[in-house]
């Protein structure tokens, strides 16, 4: 699920600086808790990627070091989409990993013992729901596709788990 949040609702608190390492939050603990309660856990659970976007400093904005080009990123995404289209060819209504059913997740997101152990640890430590479990696997499968890997590796699992931590860090 891709969701665009209202700027006000995406902040961790009313002033927007709770958890910021450079600026002090002006909200009381009661205000922060009241603000967080506006966004329910079940709603956050339905969002695939939780990405914290910190304030970018001036040096990073004015850096002349080139990053990865948009064309390079586009090429990787197109290859991943082609992999997914081939994977789900012949399945009505399913074209990407995000549309996988629980049965397809079991089939296409099989984990080796190391990855399974990482998932078990994350589920226990972070108290993720069954819905979050499936979403983590779908995202990990997509990350593996971006690397053109046949199997989900530990790095893909860890990155996918990391994308689920915003609700645990800021709203728990």
XYZ file of C-alpha atoms in Angstrom:
172
model
C 0.000 0.000 0.000
C 1.394 3.356 -0.956
C 0.081 6.155 1.147
C 0.666 9.878 1.123
C 0.388 11.368 4.592
C -0.626 14.870 5.442
C 2.518 16.712 6.624
C 0.999 17.384 10.045
C 0.143 13.726 10.586
C 3.551 12.486 9.524
C 5.420 14.271 12.280
C 6.265 12.392 15.484
C 4.806 15.234 17.557
C 3.039 18.555 17.159
C 6.202 20.645 16.713
C 7.817 17.981 14.525
C 11.112 17.674 16.373
C 10.571 14.729 18.732
C 13.551 12.410 18.230
C 15.494 14.968 16.155
C 19.160 14.982 17.130
C 19.703 18.621 16.128
C 16.625 20.411 17.429
C 14.816 20.189 20.730
C 11.185 19.145 20.852
C 9.012 21.809 22.474
C 6.180 19.407 23.307
C 5.502 18.005 26.760
C 5.378 14.240 27.161
C 1.591 14.455 27.518
C 1.347 16.425 24.249
C 3.559 13.869 22.448
C 1.470 10.947 23.702
C -1.809 12.659 22.778
C -0.463 13.487 19.312
C 0.747 9.921 18.725
C -2.627 8.472 19.667
C -4.126 10.193 16.614
C -2.461 7.604 14.400
C -3.567 4.112 15.281
C -1.290 1.089 15.266
C -3.605 -0.858 12.930
C -3.453 1.993 10.413
C 0.355 2.131 10.541
C 0.393 -1.654 10.214
C -1.200 -1.349 6.776
C 1.587 0.828 5.373
C 4.401 -1.160 3.752
C 7.292 1.256 4.186
C 7.872 3.587 7.099
C 10.726 5.888 6.197
C 12.025 8.559 8.506
C 13.268 11.529 6.508
C 15.653 13.586 8.611
C 16.447 17.216 7.930
C 19.180 17.473 5.287
C 22.086 19.685 6.247
C 23.555 22.377 4.017
C 26.766 20.465 3.214
C 24.821 17.501 1.889
C 22.578 19.753 -0.201
C 25.519 21.554 -1.799
C 27.802 18.534 -2.209
C 29.266 18.052 -5.679
C 29.720 14.301 -5.197
C 27.374 12.535 -7.586
C 24.884 10.052 -6.216
C 23.321 7.190 -8.109
C 21.749 8.517 -11.298
C 18.010 8.429 -11.866
C 18.630 6.390 -15.028
C 20.511 3.755 -13.061
C 17.740 3.553 -10.487
C 15.104 3.397 -13.221
C 16.947 0.530 -14.873
C 17.069 -1.476 -11.628
C 13.378 -0.852 -10.969
C 12.415 -1.862 -14.509
C 14.415 -5.086 -14.183
C 12.771 -5.843 -10.832
C 9.330 -5.176 -12.305
C 10.113 -7.520 -15.212
C 11.202 -10.224 -12.756
C 7.924 -9.817 -10.882
C 5.849 -9.814 -14.074
C 7.489 -13.096 -15.105
C 7.004 -14.558 -11.610
C 3.273 -13.850 -11.631
C 2.600 -14.450 -15.321
C -0.754 -16.150 -15.706
C -2.049 -15.111 -12.270
C -5.057 -12.861 -12.652
C -4.732 -9.533 -10.837
C -1.253 -10.174 -9.479
C 1.611 -8.367 -11.160
C 3.898 -7.297 -8.311
C 5.105 -8.568 -4.956
C 2.809 -6.183 -3.105
C -0.223 -8.081 -4.425
C 0.948 -11.505 -3.231
C -1.538 -13.569 -1.262
C -0.423 -15.536 1.819
C -0.093 -18.661 -0.337
C 2.125 -16.829 -2.831
C 4.212 -15.373 -0.003
C 4.930 -18.903 1.236
C 5.906 -19.938 -2.282
C 8.036 -16.952 -3.323
C 9.427 -15.733 0.011
C 10.978 -18.920 1.286
C 13.681 -18.170 3.830
C 16.885 -20.018 4.611
C 17.591 -20.804 8.292
C 19.593 -17.586 8.831
C 16.844 -15.368 7.402
C 14.174 -17.303 9.244
C 16.066 -16.741 12.487
C 16.305 -13.009 11.758
C 12.559 -12.837 11.127
C 11.790 -14.786 14.281
C 14.008 -12.455 16.315
C 12.418 -9.340 14.757
C 8.907 -10.643 15.329
C 9.640 -11.360 18.985
C 11.645 -8.240 19.779
C 9.537 -5.732 17.869
C 6.165 -7.371 18.551
C 5.160 -7.231 14.882
C 1.719 -8.423 13.820
C 1.050 -11.185 11.296
C 0.194 -8.453 8.783
C 3.575 -6.793 9.378
C 5.285 -10.185 8.956
C 3.784 -10.614 5.504
C 4.567 -7.042 4.508
C 8.192 -7.470 5.609
C 8.486 -10.569 3.438
C 6.970 -8.789 0.423
C 9.372 -5.874 0.816
C 12.329 -8.253 1.306
C 11.332 -10.104 -1.870
C 11.255 -6.769 -3.721
C 14.671 -5.789 -2.342
C 16.044 -9.142 -3.532
C 14.472 -8.522 -6.957
C 16.203 -5.141 -7.129
C 19.494 -7.031 -6.643
C 18.335 -9.619 -9.217
C 18.742 -12.309 -6.548
C 16.805 -15.557 -6.736
C 16.489 -15.867 -2.981
C 15.883 -13.417 -0.156
C 19.125 -12.812 1.717
C 19.810 -11.604 5.257
C 20.518 -8.032 4.114
C 17.128 -7.859 2.386
C 15.375 -9.132 5.527
C 17.200 -6.645 7.752
C 16.469 -3.732 5.421
C 12.796 -4.703 5.178
C 12.554 -4.956 8.971
C 14.187 -1.537 9.209
C 11.404 -0.107 7.054
C 8.893 -1.330 9.669
C 10.528 0.270 12.673
C 9.160 3.807 12.430
C 5.904 2.885 14.127
C 7.830 1.037 16.836
C 10.347 3.846 17.440
C 8.043 6.835 17.334
C 4.558 5.601 18.104
C 5.076 2.845 20.655
